[in-house]
Tab-separated table of C-alpha atoms and ligand atoms in Angstrom:
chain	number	residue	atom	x	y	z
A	1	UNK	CA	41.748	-38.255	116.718
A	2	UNK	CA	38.083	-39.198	116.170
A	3	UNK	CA	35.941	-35.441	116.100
A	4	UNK	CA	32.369	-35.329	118.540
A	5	UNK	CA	32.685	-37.199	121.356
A	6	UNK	CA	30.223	-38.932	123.781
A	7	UNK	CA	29.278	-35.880	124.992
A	8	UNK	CA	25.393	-35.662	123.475
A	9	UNK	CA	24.478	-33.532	120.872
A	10	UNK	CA	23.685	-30.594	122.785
A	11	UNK	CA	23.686	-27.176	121.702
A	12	UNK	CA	26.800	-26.082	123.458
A	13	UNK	CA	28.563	-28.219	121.106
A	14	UNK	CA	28.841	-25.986	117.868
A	15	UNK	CA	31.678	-23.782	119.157
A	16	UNK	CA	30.532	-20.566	117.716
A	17	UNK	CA	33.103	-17.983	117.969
A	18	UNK	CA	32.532	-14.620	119.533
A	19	UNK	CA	30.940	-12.631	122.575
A	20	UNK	CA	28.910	-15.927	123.956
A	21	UNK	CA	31.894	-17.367	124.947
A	22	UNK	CA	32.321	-16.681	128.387
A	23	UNK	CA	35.386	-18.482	130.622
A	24	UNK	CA	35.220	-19.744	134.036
A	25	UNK	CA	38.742	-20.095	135.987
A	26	UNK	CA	38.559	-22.803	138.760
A	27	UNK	CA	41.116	-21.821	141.693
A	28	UNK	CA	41.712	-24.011	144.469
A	29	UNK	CA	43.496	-22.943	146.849
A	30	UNK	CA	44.941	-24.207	150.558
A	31	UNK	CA	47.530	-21.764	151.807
A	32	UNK	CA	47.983	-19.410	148.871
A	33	UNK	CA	47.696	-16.179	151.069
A	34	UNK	CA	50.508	-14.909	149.223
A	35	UNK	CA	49.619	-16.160	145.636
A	36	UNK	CA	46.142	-15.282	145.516
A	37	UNK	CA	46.196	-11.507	144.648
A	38	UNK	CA	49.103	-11.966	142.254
A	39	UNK	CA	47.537	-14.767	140.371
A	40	UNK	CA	44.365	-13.039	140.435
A	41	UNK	CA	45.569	-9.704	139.230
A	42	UNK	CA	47.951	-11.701	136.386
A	43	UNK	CA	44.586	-13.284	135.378
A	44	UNK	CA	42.001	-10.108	135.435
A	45	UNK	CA	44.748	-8.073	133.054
A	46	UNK	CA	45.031	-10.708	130.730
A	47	UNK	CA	41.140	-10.950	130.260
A	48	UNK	CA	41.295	-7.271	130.273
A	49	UNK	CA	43.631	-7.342	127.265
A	50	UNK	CA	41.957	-10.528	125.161
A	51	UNK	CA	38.575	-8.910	125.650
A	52	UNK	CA	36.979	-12.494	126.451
A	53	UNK	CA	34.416	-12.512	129.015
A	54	UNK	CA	35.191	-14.208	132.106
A	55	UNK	CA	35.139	-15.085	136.054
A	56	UNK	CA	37.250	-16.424	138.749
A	57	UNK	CA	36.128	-19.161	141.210
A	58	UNK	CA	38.121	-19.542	143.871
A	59	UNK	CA	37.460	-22.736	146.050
A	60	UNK	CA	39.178	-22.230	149.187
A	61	UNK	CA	39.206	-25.271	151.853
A	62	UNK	CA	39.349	-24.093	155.213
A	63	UNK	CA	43.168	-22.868	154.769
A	64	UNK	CA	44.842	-21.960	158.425
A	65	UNK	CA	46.828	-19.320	156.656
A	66	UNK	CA	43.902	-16.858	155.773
A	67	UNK	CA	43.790	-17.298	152.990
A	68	UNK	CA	39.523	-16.995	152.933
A	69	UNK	CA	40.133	-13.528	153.647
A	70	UNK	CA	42.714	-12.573	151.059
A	71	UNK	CA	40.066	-14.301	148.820
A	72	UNK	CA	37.428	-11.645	150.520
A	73	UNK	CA	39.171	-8.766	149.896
A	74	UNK	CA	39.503	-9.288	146.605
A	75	UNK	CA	35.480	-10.049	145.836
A	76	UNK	CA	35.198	-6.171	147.211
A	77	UNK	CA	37.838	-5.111	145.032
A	78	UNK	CA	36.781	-6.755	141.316
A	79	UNK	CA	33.251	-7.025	141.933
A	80	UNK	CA	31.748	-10.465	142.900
A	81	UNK	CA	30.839	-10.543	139.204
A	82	UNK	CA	34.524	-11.252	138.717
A	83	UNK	CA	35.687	-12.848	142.061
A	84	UNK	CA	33.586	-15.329	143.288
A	85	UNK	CA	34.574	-17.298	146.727
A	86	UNK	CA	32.910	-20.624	146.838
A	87	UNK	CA	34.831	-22.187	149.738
A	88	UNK	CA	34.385	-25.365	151.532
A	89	UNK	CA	35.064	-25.959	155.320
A	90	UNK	CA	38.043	-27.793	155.366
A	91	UNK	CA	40.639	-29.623	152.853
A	92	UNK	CA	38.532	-32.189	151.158
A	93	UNK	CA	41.225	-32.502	148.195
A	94	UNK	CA	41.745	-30.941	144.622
A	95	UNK	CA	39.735	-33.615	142.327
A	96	UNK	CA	36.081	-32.226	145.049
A	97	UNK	CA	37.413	-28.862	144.830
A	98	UNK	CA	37.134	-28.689	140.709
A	99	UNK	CA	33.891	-30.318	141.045
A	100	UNK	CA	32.798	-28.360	143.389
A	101	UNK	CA	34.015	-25.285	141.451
A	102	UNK	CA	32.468	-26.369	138.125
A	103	UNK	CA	28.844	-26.290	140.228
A	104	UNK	CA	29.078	-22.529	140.560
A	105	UNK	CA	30.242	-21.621	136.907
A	106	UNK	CA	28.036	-20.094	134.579
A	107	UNK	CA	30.784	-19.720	131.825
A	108	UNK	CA	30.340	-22.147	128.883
A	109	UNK	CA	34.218	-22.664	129.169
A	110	UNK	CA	36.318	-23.843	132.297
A	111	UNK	CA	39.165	-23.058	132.925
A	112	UNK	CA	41.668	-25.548	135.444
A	113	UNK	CA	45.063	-23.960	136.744
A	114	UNK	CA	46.878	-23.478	140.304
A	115	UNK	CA	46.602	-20.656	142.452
A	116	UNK	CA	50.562	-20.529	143.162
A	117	UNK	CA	51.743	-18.891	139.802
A	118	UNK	CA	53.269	-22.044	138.588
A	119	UNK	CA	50.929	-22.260	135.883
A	120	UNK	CA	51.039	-18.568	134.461
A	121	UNK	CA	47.989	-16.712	133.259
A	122	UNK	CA	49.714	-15.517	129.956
A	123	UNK	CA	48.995	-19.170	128.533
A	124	UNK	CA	45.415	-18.659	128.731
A	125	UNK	CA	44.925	-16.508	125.153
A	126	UNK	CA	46.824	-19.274	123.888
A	127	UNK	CA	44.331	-21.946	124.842
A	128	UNK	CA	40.876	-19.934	123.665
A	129	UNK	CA	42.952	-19.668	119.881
A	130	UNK	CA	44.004	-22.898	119.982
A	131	UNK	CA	40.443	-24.201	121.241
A	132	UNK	CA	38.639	-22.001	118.568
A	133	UNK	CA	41.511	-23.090	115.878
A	134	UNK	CA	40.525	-27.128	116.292
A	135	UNK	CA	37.135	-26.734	117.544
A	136	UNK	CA	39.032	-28.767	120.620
A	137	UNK	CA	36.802	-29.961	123.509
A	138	UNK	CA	39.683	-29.476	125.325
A	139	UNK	CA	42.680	-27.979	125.417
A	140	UNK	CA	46.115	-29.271	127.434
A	141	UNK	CA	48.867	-27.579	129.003
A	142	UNK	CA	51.698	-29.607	128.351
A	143	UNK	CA	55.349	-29.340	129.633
A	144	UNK	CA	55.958	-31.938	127.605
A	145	UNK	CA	56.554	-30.883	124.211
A	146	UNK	CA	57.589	-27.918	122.356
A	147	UNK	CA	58.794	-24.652	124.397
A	148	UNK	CA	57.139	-26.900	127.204
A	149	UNK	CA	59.188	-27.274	130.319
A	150	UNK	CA	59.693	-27.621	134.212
A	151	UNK	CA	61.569	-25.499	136.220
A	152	UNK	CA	62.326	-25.062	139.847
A	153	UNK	CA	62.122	-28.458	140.969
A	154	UNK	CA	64.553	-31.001	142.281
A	155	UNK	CA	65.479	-34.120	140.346
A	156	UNK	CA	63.127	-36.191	143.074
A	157	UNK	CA	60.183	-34.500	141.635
A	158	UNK	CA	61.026	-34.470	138.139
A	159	UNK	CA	61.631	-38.111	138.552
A	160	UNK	CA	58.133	-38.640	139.866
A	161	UNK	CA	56.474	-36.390	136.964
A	162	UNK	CA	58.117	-38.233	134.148
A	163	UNK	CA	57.636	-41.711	135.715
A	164	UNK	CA	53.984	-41.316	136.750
A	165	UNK	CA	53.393	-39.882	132.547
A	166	UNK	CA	55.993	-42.604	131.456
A	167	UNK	CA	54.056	-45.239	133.185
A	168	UNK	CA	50.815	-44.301	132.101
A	169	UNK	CA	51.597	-43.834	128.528
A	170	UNK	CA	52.832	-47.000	128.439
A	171	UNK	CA	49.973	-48.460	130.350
A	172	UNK	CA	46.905	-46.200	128.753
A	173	UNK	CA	47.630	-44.661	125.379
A	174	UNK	CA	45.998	-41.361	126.151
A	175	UNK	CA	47.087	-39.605	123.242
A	176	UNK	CA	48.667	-36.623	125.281
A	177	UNK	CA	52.067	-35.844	125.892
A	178	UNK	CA	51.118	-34.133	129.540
A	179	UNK	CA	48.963	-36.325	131.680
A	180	UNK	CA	49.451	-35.025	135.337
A	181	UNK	CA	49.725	-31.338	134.516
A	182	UNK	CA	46.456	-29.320	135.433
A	183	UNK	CA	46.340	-26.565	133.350
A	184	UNK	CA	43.758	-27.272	131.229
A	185	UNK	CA	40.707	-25.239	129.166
A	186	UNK	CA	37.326	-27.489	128.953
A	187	UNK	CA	34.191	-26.972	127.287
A	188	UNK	CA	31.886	-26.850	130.070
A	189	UNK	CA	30.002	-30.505	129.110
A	190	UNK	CA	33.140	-32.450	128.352
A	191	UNK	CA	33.832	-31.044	131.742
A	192	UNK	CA	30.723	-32.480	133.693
A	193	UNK	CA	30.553	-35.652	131.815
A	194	UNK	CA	34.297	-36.199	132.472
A	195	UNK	CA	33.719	-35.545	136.493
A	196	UNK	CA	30.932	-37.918	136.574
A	197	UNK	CA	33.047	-40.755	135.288
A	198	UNK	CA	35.765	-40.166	137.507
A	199	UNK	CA	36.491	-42.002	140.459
A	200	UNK	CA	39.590	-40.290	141.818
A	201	UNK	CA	39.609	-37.433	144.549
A	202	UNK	CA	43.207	-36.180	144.736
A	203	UNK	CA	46.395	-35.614	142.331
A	204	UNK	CA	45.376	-38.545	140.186
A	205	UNK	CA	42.227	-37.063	138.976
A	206	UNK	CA	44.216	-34.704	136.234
A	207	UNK	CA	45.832	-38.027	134.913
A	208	UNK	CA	42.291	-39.931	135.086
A	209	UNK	CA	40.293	-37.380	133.465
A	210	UNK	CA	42.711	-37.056	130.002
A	211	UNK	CA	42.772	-41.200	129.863
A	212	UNK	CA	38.665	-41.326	130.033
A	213	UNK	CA	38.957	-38.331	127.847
A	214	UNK	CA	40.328	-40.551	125.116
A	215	UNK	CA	37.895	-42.943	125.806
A	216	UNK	CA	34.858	-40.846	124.979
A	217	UNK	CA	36.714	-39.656	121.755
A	218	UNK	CA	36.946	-36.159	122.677
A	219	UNK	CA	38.841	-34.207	120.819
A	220	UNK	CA	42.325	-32.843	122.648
A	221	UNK	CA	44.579	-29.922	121.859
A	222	UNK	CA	47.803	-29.044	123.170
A	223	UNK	CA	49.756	-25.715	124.211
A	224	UNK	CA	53.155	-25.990	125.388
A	225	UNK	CA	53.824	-24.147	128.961
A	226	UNK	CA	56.173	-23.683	131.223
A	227	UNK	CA	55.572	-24.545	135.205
A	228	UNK	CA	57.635	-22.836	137.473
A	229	UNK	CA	57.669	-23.912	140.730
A	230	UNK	CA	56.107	-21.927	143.520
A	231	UNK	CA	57.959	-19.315	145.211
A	232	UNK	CA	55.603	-18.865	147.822
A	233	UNK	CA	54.329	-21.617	150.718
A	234	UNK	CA	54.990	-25.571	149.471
A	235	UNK	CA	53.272	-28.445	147.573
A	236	UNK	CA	50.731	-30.471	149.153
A	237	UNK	CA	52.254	-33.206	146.876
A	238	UNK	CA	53.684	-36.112	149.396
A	239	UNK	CA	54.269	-39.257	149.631
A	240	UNK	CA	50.462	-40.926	150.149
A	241	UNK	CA	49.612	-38.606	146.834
A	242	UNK	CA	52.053	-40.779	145.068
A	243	UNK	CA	51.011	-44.306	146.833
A	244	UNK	CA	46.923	-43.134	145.784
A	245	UNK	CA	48.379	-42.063	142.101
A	246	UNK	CA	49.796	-45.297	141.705
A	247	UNK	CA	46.553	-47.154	143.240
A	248	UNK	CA	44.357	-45.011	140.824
A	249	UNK	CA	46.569	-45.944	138.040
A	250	UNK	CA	46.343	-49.662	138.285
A	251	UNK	CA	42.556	-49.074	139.295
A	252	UNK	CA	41.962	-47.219	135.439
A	253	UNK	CA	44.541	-50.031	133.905
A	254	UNK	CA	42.003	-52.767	135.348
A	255	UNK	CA	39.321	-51.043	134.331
A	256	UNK	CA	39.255	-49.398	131.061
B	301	LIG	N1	40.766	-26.326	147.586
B	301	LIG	C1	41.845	-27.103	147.616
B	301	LIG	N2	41.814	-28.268	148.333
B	301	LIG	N3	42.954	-26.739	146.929
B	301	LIG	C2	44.038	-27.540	146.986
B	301	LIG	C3	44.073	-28.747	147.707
B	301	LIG	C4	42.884	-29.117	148.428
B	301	LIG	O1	42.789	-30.146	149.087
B	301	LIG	N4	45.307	-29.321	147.541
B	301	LIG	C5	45.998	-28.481	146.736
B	301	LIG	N5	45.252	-27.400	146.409
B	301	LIG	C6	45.593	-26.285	145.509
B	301	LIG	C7	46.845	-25.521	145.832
B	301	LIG	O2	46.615	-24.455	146.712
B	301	LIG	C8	47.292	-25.065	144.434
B	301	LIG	O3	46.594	-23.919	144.009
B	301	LIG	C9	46.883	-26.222	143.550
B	301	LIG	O4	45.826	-26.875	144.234
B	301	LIG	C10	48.026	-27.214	143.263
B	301	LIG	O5	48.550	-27.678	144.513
B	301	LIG	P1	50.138	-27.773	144.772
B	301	LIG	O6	50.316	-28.341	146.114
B	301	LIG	O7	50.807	-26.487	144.443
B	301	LIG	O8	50.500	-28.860	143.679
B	301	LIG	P2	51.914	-29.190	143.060
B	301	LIG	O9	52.609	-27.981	142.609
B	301	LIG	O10	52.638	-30.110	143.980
B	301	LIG	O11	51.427	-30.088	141.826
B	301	LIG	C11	51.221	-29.586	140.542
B	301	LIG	O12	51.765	-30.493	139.650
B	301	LIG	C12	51.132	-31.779	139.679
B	301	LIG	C13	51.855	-32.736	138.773
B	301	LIG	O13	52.247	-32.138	137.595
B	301	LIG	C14	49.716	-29.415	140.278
B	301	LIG	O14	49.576	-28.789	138.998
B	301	LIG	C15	49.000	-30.738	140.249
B	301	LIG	O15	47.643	-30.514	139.874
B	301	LIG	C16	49.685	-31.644	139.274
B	301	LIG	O16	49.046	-32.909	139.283
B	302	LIG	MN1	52.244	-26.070	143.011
Protein backbone atom coordinates (compact mmCIF):
# COMPACT_ATOMS: atom_id res chain seq x y z
CA UNK A 1 0.00 0.00 0.00
CA UNK A 2 1.17 3.46 -1.14
CA UNK A 3 3.00 5.24 2.35
CA UNK A 4 1.77 9.30 3.19
CA UNK A 5 -1.47 9.85 2.34
CA UNK A 6 -3.58 12.97 1.45
CA UNK A 7 -3.45 13.98 4.71
CA UNK A 8 -0.97 17.32 4.35
CA UNK A 9 2.32 17.38 5.50
CA UNK A 10 1.73 18.44 8.88
CA UNK A 11 3.81 17.92 11.76
CA UNK A 12 1.73 15.29 13.43
CA UNK A 13 2.72 13.14 10.67
CA UNK A 14 6.31 11.88 11.73
CA UNK A 15 5.08 9.32 14.29
CA UNK A 16 7.73 9.83 16.83
CA UNK A 17 7.64 7.24 19.40
CA UNK A 18 7.44 7.95 23.08
CA UNK A 19 5.74 10.13 25.93
CA UNK A 20 3.97 12.67 23.22
CA UNK A 21 1.81 10.15 22.24
CA UNK A 22 -1.21 10.58 24.02
CA UNK A 23 -4.63 8.33 23.11
CA UNK A 24 -8.10 9.45 23.03
CA UNK A 25 -10.92 6.58 23.40
CA UNK A 26 -14.26 7.66 21.74
CA UNK A 27 -17.29 5.88 23.68
CA UNK A 28 -20.68 6.17 22.52
CA UNK A 29 -22.97 4.99 24.34
CA UNK A 30 -27.14 4.64 24.39
CA UNK A 31 -28.18 2.30 27.15
CA UNK A 32 -24.88 0.94 28.43
CA UNK A 33 -25.77 1.55 32.19
CA UNK A 34 -24.43 -1.72 32.84
CA UNK A 35 -21.33 -1.70 30.47
CA UNK A 36 -20.02 1.56 31.20
CA UNK A 37 -18.04 1.02 34.48
CA UNK A 38 -16.78 -2.36 33.32
CA UNK A 39 -15.54 -1.14 30.03
CA UNK A 40 -14.21 1.81 31.62
CA UNK A 41 -12.36 0.11 34.40
CA UNK A 42 -11.05 -2.78 31.63
CA UNK A 43 -9.74 0.32 29.74
CA UNK A 44 -8.09 2.60 32.72
CA UNK A 45 -6.01 -0.80 33.91
CA UNK A 46 -4.81 -1.49 30.67
CA UNK A 47 -3.43 2.16 30.21
CA UNK A 48 -2.30 1.76 33.70
CA UNK A 49 -0.21 -1.26 32.69
CA UNK A 50 1.13 0.03 28.96
CA UNK A 51 2.10 3.30 30.59
CA UNK A 52 0.65 5.30 27.43
CA UNK A 53 -1.01 8.43 28.21
CA UNK A 54 -4.57 8.60 27.63
CA UNK A 55 -8.42 9.72 28.09
CA UNK A 56 -11.86 8.47 27.74
CA UNK A 57 -14.68 10.38 25.94
CA UNK A 58 -17.75 9.17 26.48
CA UNK A 59 -20.58 10.59 24.17
CA UNK A 60 -23.73 9.70 25.70
CA UNK A 61 -27.13 10.58 23.70
CA UNK A 62 -29.85 11.22 25.91
CA UNK A 63 -30.07 7.34 27.00
CA UNK A 64 -33.55 6.60 29.08
CA UNK A 65 -31.62 4.05 31.03
CA UNK A 66 -29.25 6.47 33.02
CA UNK A 67 -26.83 5.89 31.69
CA UNK A 68 -25.55 9.97 31.88
CA UNK A 69 -25.25 9.32 35.40
CA UNK A 70 -23.28 6.10 35.50
CA UNK A 71 -21.09 8.20 33.09
CA UNK A 72 -21.09 10.99 36.11
CA UNK A 73 -20.07 8.95 38.66
CA UNK A 74 -17.33 7.82 37.09
CA UNK A 75 -15.80 11.56 36.05
CA UNK A 76 -15.74 11.91 40.16
CA UNK A 77 -14.12 8.73 40.50
CA UNK A 78 -10.98 8.91 37.71
CA UNK A 79 -10.69 12.49 37.59
CA UNK A 80 -12.27 14.43 34.63
CA UNK A 81 -8.69 14.36 33.33
CA UNK A 82 -9.46 10.73 32.57
CA UNK A 83 -13.32 10.58 32.17
CA UNK A 84 -14.67 13.10 30.19
CA UNK A 85 -18.69 13.16 29.47
CA UNK A 86 -19.41 15.03 26.33
CA UNK A 87 -23.06 14.03 25.84
CA UNK A 88 -25.59 15.15 23.42
CA UNK A 89 -29.40 15.51 24.10
CA UNK A 90 -30.82 12.78 22.44
CA UNK A 91 -29.81 9.76 19.94
CA UNK A 92 -28.53 11.53 16.92
CA UNK A 93 -26.65 8.19 15.71
CA UNK A 94 -23.04 6.67 16.03
CA UNK A 95 -21.27 8.20 12.71
CA UNK A 96 -22.34 12.32 14.85
CA UNK A 97 -21.41 10.75 17.98
CA UNK A 98 -17.54 9.95 16.79
CA UNK A 99 -17.50 13.27 15.30
CA UNK A 100 -18.72 14.79 17.90
CA UNK A 101 -16.29 12.91 20.19
CA UNK A 102 -13.20 13.62 18.05
CA UNK A 103 -14.13 17.65 18.75
CA UNK A 104 -13.29 17.24 22.41
CA UNK A 105 -9.99 15.12 22.10
CA UNK A 106 -6.80 16.54 22.74
CA UNK A 107 -4.90 13.16 22.25
CA UNK A 108 -2.88 13.00 18.98
CA UNK A 109 -4.34 9.37 18.66
CA UNK A 110 -8.12 8.23 18.61
CA UNK A 111 -9.20 5.59 19.61
CA UNK A 112 -12.95 4.00 18.12
CA UNK A 113 -14.53 0.95 20.11
CA UNK A 114 -18.09 0.09 21.76
CA UNK A 115 -19.07 0.71 25.13
CA UNK A 116 -20.73 -2.94 25.55
CA UNK A 117 -17.46 -5.05 26.02
CA UNK A 118 -17.77 -6.61 22.68
CA UNK A 119 -14.76 -5.04 21.55
CA UNK A 120 -12.31 -5.77 24.57
CA UNK A 121 -9.82 -3.27 25.88
CA UNK A 122 -6.89 -5.86 25.96
CA UNK A 123 -6.57 -5.28 22.03
CA UNK A 124 -5.64 -1.81 22.51
CA UNK A 125 -1.57 -2.41 23.36
CA UNK A 126 -1.80 -4.38 20.37
CA UNK A 127 -2.86 -1.54 18.11
CA UNK A 128 -0.23 1.35 19.57
CA UNK A 129 2.74 -1.65 18.62
CA UNK A 130 1.34 -2.41 15.62
CA UNK A 131 0.72 1.44 14.73
CA UNK A 132 4.34 2.34 15.91
CA UNK A 133 5.67 -1.05 14.05
CA UNK A 134 4.27 0.29 10.35
CA UNK A 135 4.16 3.85 11.07
CA UNK A 136 0.21 2.96 10.19
CA UNK A 137 -2.21 5.93 9.96
CA UNK A 138 -4.47 3.59 11.07
CA UNK A 139 -4.88 0.62 12.57
CA UNK A 140 -8.04 -2.08 12.07
CA UNK A 141 -9.65 -4.45 14.23
CA UNK A 142 -10.46 -7.20 12.16
CA UNK A 143 -12.51 -10.41 12.90
CA UNK A 144 -11.66 -11.34 9.79
CA UNK A 145 -8.39 -12.86 9.69
CA UNK A 146 -6.03 -14.54 11.90
CA UNK A 147 -7.17 -15.41 15.68
CA UNK A 148 -10.00 -12.93 14.44
CA UNK A 149 -13.50 -14.08 15.14
CA UNK A 150 -17.28 -13.54 16.10
CA UNK A 151 -18.93 -14.98 18.79
CA UNK A 152 -22.29 -14.81 20.41
CA UNK A 153 -24.34 -14.09 17.56
CA UNK A 154 -26.99 -15.92 15.63
CA UNK A 155 -26.48 -17.09 12.07
CA UNK A 156 -28.99 -13.97 10.96
CA UNK A 157 -26.36 -11.63 12.03
CA UNK A 158 -23.40 -13.34 10.93
CA UNK A 159 -25.10 -13.56 7.64
CA UNK A 160 -25.53 -9.82 7.50
CA UNK A 161 -21.73 -9.12 8.65
CA UNK A 162 -20.20 -11.30 6.02
CA UNK A 163 -22.61 -10.19 3.24
CA UNK A 164 -22.45 -6.43 3.88
CA UNK A 165 -18.01 -7.04 3.85
CA UNK A 166 -18.58 -9.64 0.97
CA UNK A 167 -20.48 -7.14 -0.99
CA UNK A 168 -18.33 -4.36 -0.52
CA UNK A 169 -15.14 -6.07 -1.23
CA UNK A 170 -16.40 -7.06 -4.23
CA UNK A 171 -17.85 -3.71 -5.04
CA UNK A 172 -14.86 -1.32 -3.48
CA UNK A 173 -11.49 -3.00 -3.12
CA UNK A 174 -10.70 -1.45 0.22
CA UNK A 175 -7.78 -3.37 0.95
CA UNK A 176 -9.11 -4.58 4.47
CA UNK A 177 -10.32 -7.76 5.47
CA UNK A 178 -12.83 -6.02 8.26
CA UNK A 179 -14.91 -3.24 6.85
CA UNK A 180 -17.95 -2.86 9.28
CA UNK A 181 -16.10 -3.60 12.50
CA UNK A 182 -15.42 -0.35 14.64
CA UNK A 183 -12.61 -0.97 16.57
CA UNK A 184 -10.22 1.03 15.16
CA UNK A 185 -6.88 3.29 16.35
CA UNK A 186 -6.51 6.66 14.09
CA UNK A 187 -4.00 9.21 13.97
CA UNK A 188 -5.88 12.14 14.95
CA UNK A 189 -5.67 13.97 11.15
CA UNK A 190 -6.44 10.88 9.13
CA UNK A 191 -9.26 10.99 11.57
CA UNK A 192 -10.66 14.59 10.80
CA UNK A 193 -9.92 14.49 7.18
CA UNK A 194 -11.69 11.09 6.95
CA UNK A 195 -14.99 12.63 8.87
CA UNK A 196 -15.08 15.51 6.60
CA UNK A 197 -15.38 13.33 3.54
CA UNK A 198 -17.93 11.24 4.87
CA UNK A 199 -21.39 11.43 4.12
CA UNK A 200 -22.91 8.67 6.24
CA UNK A 201 -24.48 9.16 9.83
CA UNK A 202 -25.21 5.65 11.14
CA UNK A 203 -23.69 1.92 10.95
CA UNK A 204 -22.40 2.56 7.46
CA UNK A 205 -19.99 5.18 8.41
CA UNK A 206 -17.27 2.39 9.78
CA UNK A 207 -17.56 0.73 6.24
CA UNK A 208 -17.39 4.32 4.43
CA UNK A 209 -14.57 5.65 6.27
CA UNK A 210 -11.96 2.40 5.49
CA UNK A 211 -13.17 2.60 1.53
CA UNK A 212 -12.27 6.61 1.39
CA UNK A 213 -9.40 5.56 3.51
CA UNK A 214 -8.00 3.69 0.55
CA UNK A 215 -8.74 6.38 -1.53
CA UNK A 216 -6.51 8.95 0.12
CA UNK A 217 -3.69 6.25 0.23
CA UNK A 218 -3.47 6.01 3.84
CA UNK A 219 -1.66 3.57 5.11
CA UNK A 220 -3.82 0.59 7.06
CA UNK A 221 -2.76 -1.99 9.61
CA UNK A 222 -4.53 -4.82 10.92
CA UNK A 223 -4.93 -6.67 14.45
CA UNK A 224 -7.00 -9.62 14.63
CA UNK A 225 -9.84 -9.48 17.56
CA UNK A 226 -12.37 -11.19 18.78
CA UNK A 227 -16.11 -9.53 19.25
CA UNK A 228 -18.17 -11.06 21.65
CA UNK A 229 -21.49 -10.17 21.69
CA UNK A 230 -22.97 -8.09 24.45
CA UNK A 231 -24.17 -9.62 27.51
CA UNK A 232 -25.77 -6.71 28.74
CA UNK A 233 -28.95 -4.55 27.06
CA UNK A 234 -29.25 -5.23 22.93
CA UNK A 235 -27.99 -3.86 19.56
CA UNK A 236 -29.40 -0.86 18.12
CA UNK A 237 -28.61 -2.73 14.82
CA UNK A 238 -32.21 -3.25 12.92
CA UNK A 239 -33.58 -3.54 10.04
CA UNK A 240 -33.58 0.38 8.56
CA UNK A 241 -29.59 0.19 9.65
CA UNK A 242 -29.33 -2.47 7.07
CA UNK A 243 -31.79 -0.76 4.29
CA UNK A 244 -29.37 2.82 4.98
CA UNK A 245 -26.07 0.40 4.82
CA UNK A 246 -27.12 -0.84 1.66
CA UNK A 247 -28.24 2.81 0.34
CA UNK A 248 -24.78 4.15 1.54
CA UNK A 249 -23.13 1.37 -0.21
CA UNK A 250 -24.48 1.91 -3.65
CA UNK A 251 -24.21 5.78 -2.83
CA UNK A 252 -19.95 5.23 -2.35
CA UNK A 253 -20.14 2.55 -5.46
CA UNK A 254 -21.65 5.56 -7.62
CA UNK A 255 -19.46 7.76 -6.38
CA UNK A 256 -15.94 6.87 -5.89
N1 LIG B 1 -24.00 8.05 21.34
C1 LIG B 1 -24.56 7.07 20.63
N2 LIG B 1 -25.58 7.37 19.77
N3 LIG B 1 -24.12 5.80 20.77
C2 LIG B 1 -24.71 4.83 20.05
C3 LIG B 1 -25.76 5.06 19.15
C4 LIG B 1 -26.22 6.42 19.01
O1 LIG B 1 -27.12 6.75 18.26
N4 LIG B 1 -26.12 3.87 18.58
C5 LIG B 1 -25.31 2.94 19.12
N5 LIG B 1 -24.47 3.50 20.02
C6 LIG B 1 -23.38 2.86 20.79
C7 LIG B 1 -23.76 1.68 21.64
O2 LIG B 1 -24.16 2.06 22.93
C8 LIG B 1 -22.47 0.86 21.62
O3 LIG B 1 -21.53 1.34 22.55
C9 LIG B 1 -21.92 1.11 20.23
O4 LIG B 1 -22.47 2.35 19.82
C10 LIG B 1 -22.28 0.00 19.22
O5 LIG B 1 -23.71 -0.15 19.20
P1 LIG B 1 -24.39 -1.61 19.23
O6 LIG B 1 -25.84 -1.39 19.13
O7 LIG B 1 -23.86 -2.43 20.35
O8 LIG B 1 -23.84 -2.16 17.85
P2 LIG B 1 -23.76 -3.66 17.36
O9 LIG B 1 -23.15 -4.53 18.37
O10 LIG B 1 -25.09 -4.06 16.81
O11 LIG B 1 -22.80 -3.45 16.10
C11 LIG B 1 -21.41 -3.61 16.15
O12 LIG B 1 -21.04 -4.30 15.01
C12 LIG B 1 -21.31 -3.59 13.79
C13 LIG B 1 -20.98 -4.46 12.61
O13 LIG B 1 -19.82 -5.18 12.80
C14 LIG B 1 -20.72 -2.24 16.20
O14 LIG B 1 -19.32 -2.48 16.37
C15 LIG B 1 -20.93 -1.47 14.92
O15 LIG B 1 -20.15 -0.27 14.99
C16 LIG B 1 -20.51 -2.31 13.76
O16 LIG B 1 -20.75 -1.61 12.56
MN1 LIG C 1 -22.81 -4.21 20.30
Amino acid sequence: MASGGGGGGDGGRSGRPGQADKYSVLLPTYNERENLPLIVWLLVNTFGESGNNYEIIIIDDGSPDGTREVAEQLEKIYGSEKILLRPREKKLGLGTAYIHGMQHASGNFIIIMDADLSHHPKFIPEFIRKQKEGNFDIVSGTRYKGNGGVYGWDLKRKIISRGANFITQVLLRPGASDLTGSFRLYRKEVLQKLMEKCVSKGYVFQMEMIVRARQLDYTIGEVPISFVDRVYGESKLGGNEIVSFLKGLLTLFATT
